[in-house]
Backbone as a ProteinNet text record, in pm:
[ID]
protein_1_A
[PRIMARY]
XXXXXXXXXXXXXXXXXXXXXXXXXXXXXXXXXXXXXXXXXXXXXXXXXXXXXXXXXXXXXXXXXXXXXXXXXXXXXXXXXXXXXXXXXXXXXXXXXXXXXXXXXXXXXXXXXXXXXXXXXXXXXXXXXXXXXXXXXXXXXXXXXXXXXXXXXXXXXXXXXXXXXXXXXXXXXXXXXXXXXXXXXXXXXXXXXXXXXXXXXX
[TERTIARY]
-11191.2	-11134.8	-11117.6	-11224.7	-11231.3	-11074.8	-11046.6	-10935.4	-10806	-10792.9	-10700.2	-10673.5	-10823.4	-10756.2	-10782.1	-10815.1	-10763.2	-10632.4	-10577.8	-10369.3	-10357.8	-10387	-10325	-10374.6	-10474.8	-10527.8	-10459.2	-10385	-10352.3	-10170.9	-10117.4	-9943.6	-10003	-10084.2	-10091	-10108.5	-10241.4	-10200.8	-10078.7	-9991.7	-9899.6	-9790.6	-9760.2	-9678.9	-9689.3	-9823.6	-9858.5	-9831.8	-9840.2	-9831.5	-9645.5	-9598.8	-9422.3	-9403.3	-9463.3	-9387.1	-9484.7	-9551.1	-9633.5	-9513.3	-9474.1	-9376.5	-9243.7	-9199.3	-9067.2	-9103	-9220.4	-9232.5	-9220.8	-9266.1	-9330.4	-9195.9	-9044.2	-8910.9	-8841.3	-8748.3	-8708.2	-8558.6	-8481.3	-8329.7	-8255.4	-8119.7	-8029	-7880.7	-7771.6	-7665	-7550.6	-7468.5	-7410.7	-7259.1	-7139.9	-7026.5	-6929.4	-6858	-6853.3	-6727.4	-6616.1	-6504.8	-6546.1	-6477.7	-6492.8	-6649.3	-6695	-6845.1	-6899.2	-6835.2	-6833.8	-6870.3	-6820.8	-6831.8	-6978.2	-6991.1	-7093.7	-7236.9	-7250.7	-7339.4	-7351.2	-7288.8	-7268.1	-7366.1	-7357.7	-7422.8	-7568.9	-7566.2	-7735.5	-7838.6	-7738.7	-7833.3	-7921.1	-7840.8	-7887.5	-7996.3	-8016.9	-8161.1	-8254.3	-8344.2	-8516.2	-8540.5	-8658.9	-8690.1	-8588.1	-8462.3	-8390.3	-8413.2	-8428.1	-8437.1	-8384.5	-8229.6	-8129.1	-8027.5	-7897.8	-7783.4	-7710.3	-7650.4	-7556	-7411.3	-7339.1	-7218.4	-7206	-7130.1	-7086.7	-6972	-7026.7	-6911.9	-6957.7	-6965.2	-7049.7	-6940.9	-6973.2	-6853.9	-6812.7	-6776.5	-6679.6	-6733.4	-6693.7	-6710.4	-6716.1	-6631.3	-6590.6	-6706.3	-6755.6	-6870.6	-6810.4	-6899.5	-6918.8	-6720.1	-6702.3	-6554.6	-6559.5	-6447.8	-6393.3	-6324.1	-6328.6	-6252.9	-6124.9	-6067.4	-5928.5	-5913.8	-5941.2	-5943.9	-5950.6	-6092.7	-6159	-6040.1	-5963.2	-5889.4	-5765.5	-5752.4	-5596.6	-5620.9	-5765.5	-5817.4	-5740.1	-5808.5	-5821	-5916.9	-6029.5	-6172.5	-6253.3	-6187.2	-6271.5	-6394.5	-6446.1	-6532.5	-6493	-6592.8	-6551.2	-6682.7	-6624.5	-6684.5	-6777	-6929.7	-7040.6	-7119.7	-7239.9	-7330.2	-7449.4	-7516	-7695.6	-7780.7	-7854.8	-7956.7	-8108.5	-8153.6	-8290.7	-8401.1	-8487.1	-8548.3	-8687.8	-8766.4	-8886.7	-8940.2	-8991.4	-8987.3	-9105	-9175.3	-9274.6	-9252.7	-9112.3	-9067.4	-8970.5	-8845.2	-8735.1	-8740.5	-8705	-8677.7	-8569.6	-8555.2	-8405.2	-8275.7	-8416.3	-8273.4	-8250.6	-8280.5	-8224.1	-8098.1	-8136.3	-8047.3	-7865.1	-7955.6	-7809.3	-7749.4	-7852.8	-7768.5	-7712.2	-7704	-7667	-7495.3	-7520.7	-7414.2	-7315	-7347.5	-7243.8	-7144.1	-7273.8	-7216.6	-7103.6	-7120.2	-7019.6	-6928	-6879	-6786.3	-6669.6	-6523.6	-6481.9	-6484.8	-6609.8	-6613.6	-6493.9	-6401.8	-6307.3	-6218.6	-6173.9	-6072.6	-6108.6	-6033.9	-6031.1	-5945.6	-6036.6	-5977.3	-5968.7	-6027.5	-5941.3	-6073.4	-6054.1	-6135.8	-6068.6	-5988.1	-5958.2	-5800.4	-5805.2	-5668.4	-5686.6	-5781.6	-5782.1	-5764.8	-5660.9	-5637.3	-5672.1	-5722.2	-5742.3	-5805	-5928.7	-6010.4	-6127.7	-6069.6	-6198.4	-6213	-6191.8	-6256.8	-6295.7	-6292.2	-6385.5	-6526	-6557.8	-6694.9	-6773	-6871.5	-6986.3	-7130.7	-7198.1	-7382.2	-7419.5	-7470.5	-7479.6	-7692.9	-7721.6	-7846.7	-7929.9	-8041.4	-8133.2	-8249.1	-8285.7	-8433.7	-8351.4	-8439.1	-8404.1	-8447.9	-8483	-8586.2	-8352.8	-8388	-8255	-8112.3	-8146.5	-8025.3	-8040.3	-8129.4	-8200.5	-8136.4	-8193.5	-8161.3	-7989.1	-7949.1	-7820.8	-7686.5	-7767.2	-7708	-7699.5	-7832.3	-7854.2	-7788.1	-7809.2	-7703.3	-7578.5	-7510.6	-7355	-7361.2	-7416.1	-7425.3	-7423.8	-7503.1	-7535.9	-7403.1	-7333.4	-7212.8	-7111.9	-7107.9	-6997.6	-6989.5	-7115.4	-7169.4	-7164.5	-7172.6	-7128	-6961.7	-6885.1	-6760.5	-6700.9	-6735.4	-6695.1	-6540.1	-6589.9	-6430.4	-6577.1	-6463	-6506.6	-6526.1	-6613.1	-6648.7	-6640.5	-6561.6	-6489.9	-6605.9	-6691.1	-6790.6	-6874.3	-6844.5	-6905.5	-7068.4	-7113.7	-7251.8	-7313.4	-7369.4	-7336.8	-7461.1	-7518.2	-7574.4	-7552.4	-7646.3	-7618.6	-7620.4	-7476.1	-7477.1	-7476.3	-7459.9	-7479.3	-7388.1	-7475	-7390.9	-7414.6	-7259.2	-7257.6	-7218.2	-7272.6	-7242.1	-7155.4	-7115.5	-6960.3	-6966	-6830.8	-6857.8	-6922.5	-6950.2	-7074.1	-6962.6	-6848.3	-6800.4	-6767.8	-6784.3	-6770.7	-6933.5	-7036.6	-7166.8	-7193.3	-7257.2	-7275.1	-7066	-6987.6	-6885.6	-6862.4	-6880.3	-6921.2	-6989.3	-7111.9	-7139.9	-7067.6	-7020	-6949.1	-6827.1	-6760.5	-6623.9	-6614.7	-6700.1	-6687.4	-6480.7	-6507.8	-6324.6	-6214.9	-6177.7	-6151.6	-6203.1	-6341.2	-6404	-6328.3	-6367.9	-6368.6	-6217.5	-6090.7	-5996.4	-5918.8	-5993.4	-5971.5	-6007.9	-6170.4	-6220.6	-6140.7	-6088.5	-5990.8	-5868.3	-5819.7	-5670.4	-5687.7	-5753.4	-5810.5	-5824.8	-5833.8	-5845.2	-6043.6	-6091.4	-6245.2	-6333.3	-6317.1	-6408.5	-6333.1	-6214.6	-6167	-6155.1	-6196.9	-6217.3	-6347.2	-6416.7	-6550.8	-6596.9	-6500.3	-6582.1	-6479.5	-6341.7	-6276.2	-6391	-6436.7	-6517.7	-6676.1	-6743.7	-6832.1	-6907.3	-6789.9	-6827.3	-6929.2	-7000.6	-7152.9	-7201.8	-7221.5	-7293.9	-7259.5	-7117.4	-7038.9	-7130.7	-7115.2	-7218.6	-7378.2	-7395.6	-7598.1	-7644.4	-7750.4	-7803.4	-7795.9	-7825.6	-7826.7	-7675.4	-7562.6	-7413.1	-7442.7	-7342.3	-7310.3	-7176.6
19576.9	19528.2	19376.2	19302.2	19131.4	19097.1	19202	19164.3	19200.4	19270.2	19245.4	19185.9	19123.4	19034.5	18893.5	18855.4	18698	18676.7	18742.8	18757.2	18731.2	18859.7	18840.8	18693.8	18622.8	18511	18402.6	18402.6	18316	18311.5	18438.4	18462.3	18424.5	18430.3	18413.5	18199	18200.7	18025.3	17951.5	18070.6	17975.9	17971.5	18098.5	18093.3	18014	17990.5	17889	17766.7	17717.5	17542.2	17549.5	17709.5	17639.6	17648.2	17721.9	17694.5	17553.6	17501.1	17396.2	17289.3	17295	17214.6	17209	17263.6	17302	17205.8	17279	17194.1	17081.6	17004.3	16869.7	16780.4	16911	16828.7	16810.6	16680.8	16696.5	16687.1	16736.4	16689	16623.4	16599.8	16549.7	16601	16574	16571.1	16498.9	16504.7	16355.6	16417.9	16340.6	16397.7	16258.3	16250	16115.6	16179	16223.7	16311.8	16407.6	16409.2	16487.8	16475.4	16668.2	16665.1	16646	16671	16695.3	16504.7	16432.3	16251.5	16253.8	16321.8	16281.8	16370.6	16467.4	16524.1	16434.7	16384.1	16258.5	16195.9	16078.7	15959.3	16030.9	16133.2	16134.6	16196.1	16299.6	16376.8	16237.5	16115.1	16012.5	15915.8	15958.7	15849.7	15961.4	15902.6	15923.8	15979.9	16118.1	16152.4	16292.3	16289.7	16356.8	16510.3	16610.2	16745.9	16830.2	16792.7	16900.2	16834.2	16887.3	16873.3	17020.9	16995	17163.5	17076	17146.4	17110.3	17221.9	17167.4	17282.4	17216.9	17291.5	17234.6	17237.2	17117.4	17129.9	17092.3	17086.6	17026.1	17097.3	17237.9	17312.5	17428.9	17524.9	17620.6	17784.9	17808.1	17889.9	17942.4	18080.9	18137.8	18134.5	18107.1	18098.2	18064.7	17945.9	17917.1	17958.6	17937.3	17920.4	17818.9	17731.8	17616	17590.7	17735.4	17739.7	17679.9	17761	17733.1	17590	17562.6	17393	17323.9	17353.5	17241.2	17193.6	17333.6	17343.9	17280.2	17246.7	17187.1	17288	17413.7	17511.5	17569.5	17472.5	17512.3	17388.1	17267.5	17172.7	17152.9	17203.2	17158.7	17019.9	16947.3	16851	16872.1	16877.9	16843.7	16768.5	16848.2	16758.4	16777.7	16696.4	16751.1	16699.9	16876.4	16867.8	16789.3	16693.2	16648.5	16711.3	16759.8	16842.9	16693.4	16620.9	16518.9	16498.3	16422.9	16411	16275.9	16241.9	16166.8	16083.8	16165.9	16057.5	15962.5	15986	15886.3	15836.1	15906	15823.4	15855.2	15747.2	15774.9	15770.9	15813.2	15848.1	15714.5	15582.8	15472.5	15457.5	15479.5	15474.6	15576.5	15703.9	15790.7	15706	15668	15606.9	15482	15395.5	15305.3	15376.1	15496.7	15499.8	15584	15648.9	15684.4	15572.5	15469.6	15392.7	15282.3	15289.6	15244.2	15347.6	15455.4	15556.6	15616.8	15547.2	15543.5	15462.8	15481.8	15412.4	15410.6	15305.8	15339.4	15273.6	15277.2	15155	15272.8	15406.6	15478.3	15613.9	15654.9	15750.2	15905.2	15998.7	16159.7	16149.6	16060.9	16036.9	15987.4	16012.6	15917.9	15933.1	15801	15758.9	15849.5	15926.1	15975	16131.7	16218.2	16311.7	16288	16328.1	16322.7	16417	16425.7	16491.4	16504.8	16567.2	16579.9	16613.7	16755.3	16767.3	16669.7	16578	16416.8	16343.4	16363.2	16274	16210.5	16104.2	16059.7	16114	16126.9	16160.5	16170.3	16108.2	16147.8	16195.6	16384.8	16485	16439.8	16369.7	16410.3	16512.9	16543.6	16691.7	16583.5	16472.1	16481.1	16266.8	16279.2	16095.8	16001.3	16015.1	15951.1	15905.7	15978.4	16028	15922.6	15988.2	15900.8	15767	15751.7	15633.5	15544.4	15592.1	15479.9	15471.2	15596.8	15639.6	15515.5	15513.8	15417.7	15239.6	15235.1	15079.4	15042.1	15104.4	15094.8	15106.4	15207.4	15138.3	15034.7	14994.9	14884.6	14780.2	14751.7	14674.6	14609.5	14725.9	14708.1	14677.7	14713.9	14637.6	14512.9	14484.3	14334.1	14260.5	14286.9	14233.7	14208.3	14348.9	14307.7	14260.1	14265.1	14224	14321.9	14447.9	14539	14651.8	14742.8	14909.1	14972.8	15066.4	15152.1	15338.5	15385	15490	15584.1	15622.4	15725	15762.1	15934.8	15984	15949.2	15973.6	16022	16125.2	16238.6	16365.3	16430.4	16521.6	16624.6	16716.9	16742.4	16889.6	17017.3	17080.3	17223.7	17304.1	17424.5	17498	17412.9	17434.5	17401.7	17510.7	17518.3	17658.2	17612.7	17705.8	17638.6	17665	17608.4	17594.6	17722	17789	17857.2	17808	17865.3	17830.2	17759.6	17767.6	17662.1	17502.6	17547.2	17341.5	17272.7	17401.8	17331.8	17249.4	17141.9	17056.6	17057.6	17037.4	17052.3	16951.9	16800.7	16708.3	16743.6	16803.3	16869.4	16925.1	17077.9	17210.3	17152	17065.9	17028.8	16862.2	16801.4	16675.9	16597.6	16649.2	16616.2	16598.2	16693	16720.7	16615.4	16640	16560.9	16435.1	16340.3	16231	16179.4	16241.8	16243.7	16232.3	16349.3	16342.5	16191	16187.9	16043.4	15942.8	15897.1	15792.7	15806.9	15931.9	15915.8	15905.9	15955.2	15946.6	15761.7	15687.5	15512.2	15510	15606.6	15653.5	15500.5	15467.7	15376.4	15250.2	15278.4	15120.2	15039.2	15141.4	15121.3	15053.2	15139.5	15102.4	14964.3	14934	14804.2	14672.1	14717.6	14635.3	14625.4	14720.1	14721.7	14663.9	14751.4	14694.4	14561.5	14531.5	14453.8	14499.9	14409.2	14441.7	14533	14602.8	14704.2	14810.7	14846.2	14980.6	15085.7	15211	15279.6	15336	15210	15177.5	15212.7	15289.7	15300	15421	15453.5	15548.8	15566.2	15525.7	15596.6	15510.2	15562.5	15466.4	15439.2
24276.1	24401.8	24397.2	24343.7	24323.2	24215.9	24162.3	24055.6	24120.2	24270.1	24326.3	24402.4	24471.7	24580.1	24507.4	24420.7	24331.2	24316.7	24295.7	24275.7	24421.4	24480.7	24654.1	24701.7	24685	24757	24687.8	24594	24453.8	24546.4	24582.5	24667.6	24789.9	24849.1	24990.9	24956.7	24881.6	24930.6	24883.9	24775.3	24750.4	24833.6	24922.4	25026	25151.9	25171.3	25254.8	25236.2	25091.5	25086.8	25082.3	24979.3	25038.7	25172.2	25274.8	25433.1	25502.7	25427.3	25496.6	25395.9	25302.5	25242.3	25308.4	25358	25421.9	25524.6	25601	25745.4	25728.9	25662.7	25647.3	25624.3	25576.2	25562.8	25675.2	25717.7	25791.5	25774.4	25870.1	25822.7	25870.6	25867.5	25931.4	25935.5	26002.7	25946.1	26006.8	25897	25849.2	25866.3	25914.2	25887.1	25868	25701.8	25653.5	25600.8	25613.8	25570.6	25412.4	25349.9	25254.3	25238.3	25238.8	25221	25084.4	24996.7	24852.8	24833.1	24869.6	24880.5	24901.8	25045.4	25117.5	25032.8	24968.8	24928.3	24779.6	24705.4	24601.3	24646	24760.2	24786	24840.3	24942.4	24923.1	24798.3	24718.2	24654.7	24563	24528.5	24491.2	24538.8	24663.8	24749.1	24679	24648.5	24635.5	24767.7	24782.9	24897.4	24981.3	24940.5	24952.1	24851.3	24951	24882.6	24842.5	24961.5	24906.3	25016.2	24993.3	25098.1	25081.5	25198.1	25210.2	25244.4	25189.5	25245.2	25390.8	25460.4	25609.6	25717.8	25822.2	25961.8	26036.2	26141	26264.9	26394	26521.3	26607.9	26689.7	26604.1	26697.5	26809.4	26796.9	26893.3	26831.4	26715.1	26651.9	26562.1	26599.7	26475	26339.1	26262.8	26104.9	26069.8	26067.5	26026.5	25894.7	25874.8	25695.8	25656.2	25491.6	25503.1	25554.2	25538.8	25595	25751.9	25845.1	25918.7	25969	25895.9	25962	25897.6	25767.7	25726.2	25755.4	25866.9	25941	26082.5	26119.4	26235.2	26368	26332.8	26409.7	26482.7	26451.3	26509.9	26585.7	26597.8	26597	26506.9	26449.1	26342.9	26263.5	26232.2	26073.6	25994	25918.7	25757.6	25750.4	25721.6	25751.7	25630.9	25605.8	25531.1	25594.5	25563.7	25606	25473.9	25545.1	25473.2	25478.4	25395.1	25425.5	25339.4	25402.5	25324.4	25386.7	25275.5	25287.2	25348.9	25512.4	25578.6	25492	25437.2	25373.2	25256	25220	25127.3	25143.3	25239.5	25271.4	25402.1	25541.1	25647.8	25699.6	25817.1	25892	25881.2	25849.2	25870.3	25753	25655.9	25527.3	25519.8	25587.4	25600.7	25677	25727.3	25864.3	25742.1	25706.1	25618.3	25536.2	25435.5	25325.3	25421.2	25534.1	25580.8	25628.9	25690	25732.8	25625.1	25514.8	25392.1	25302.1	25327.9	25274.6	25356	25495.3	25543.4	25593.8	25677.8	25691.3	25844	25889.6	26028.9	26177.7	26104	26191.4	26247.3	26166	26193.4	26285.6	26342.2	26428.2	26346.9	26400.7	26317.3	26166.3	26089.1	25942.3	25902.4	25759.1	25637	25511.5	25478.7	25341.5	25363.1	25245.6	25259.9	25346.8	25393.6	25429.1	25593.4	25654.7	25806.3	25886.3	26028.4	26157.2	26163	26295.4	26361.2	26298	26169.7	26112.4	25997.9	25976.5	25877.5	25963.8	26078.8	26207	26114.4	26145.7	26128.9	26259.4	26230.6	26353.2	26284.7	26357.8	26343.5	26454	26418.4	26489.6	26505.9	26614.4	26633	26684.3	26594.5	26659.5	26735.5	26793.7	26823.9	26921.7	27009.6	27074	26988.6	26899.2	26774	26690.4	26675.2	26592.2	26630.8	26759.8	26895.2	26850	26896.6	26899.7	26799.7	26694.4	26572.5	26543.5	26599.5	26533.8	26617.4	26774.5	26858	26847.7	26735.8	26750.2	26655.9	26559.4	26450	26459.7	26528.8	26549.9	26661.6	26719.4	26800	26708.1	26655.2	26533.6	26479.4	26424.1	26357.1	26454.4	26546.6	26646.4	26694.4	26667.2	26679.3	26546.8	26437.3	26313.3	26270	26271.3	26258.7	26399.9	26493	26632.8	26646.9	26632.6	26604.5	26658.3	26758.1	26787	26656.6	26672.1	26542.3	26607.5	26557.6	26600.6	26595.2	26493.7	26474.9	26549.8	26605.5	26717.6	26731.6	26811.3	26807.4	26861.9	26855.1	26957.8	26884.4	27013	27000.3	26826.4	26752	26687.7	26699.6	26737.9	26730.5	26611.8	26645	26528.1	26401.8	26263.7	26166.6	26075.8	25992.8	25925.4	25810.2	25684.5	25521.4	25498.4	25440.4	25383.4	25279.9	25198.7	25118.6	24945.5	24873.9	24761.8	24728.4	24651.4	24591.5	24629.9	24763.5	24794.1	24759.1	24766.6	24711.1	24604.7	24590.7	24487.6	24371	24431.4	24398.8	24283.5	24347.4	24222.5	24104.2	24079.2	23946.3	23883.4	23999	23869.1	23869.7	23908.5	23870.3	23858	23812.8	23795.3	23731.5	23674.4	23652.3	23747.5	23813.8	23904.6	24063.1	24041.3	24182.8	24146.8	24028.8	24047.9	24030.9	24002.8	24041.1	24161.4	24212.1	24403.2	24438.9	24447.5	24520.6	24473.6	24339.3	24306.1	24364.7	24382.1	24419.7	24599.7	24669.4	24777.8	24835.1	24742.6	24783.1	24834.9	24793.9	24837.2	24831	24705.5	24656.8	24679.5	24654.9	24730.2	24897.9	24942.4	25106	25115.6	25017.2	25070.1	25072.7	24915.4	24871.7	24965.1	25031.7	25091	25246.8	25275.7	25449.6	25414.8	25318.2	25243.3	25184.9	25074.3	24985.3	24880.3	24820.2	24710.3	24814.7	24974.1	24975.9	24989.5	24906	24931.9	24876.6	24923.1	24847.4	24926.4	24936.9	24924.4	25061.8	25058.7	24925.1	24856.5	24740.2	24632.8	24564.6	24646.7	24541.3	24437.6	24361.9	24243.3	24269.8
[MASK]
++++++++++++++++++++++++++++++++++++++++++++++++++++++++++++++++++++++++++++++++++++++++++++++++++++++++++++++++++++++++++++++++++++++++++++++++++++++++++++++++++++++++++++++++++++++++++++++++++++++++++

């Protein structure tokens, strides 16, 4: 009997420390136009656990890219950040987003147009708000210019299908074609400067 419950006590604490691991993550999400961009620049911060590509915004159960890309759903193009508060926190999160966008334009980012390339930071918690507000404040007060990027509640967000996942990896060729012909990296560093990117893109 001692030789079966050593195994069982061996699955039980290990199931415990992964849902005490989970807990302990927290997330975010981010909507910076093309998600495939946006899952690039965080999978690169330290602290960061995972990203999903998806769609948040709209109204419409479980869209499809089609749809969102015909801006038939109100949705835009977001990515979930799932991360570990004990090594990276939320404003690192917000810097590395406002640095990987173009926050001046309205419905659009770079070369992809309408509603769903909207910028927006979808907050879950006033913690969230919070920072998400001072910071574009911040920036409106730096360039002394409006900064278009929503700030709003998070509703449901739904994953995108598997192939827009980690898309930059399985098709690197391809990706980095798009982002160049897109003017991606040259926006950044024209709104930017030395902190296009940062933190974590390359």
């Amino acid at each position: 009997m001692r030789k079966l419950l050593l195994p069982l006590a061996l699955t039980l604490a290990a199931s415990a420390f992964s849902t005490l691991t989970q807990a302990e993550n927290a997330k975010a999400i981010f909507a910076g136009g093309c998600f495939w961009c946006m899952e690039e620049a965080y999978d690169e911060i330290e602290g960061v656990k995972a990203t999903t590509s998806g769609y948040i915004g709209g109204e419409k159960s479980n869209p499809s890219y089609q749809q969102v890309s015909r801006g038939e759903t109100r949705h835009t193009e977001a990515v979930e950040v799932e991360y570990d508060p004990q090594t990276v926190d939320y404003a690192t999160l917000l810097e590395a987003f406002w640095h990987n966008i173009d926050p001046f334009v309205e419905n659009r980012q770079f070369c992809d147009s309408g509603p769903q390339y909207r910028s927006a930071i979808f907050y879950q918690n006033d913690e969230q708000k919070r920072l998400a507000e001072k910071t574009k404040a911040e920036l409106e007060e730096r360039f002394d210019q409006t900064i278009a990027t929503e700030i709003v509640p998070a509703n449901q967000f739904w994953e995108a299908e598997g192939y827009h996942q980690d898309y930059y990896k399985k098709n690197p060729v391809r990706y980095r074609f798009y982002k160049a012909g897109c003017g991606r990296t040259d926006r950044l560093k024209e709104v930017w400067g030395d902190q296009a990117g940062l933190p974590g893109n390359k």
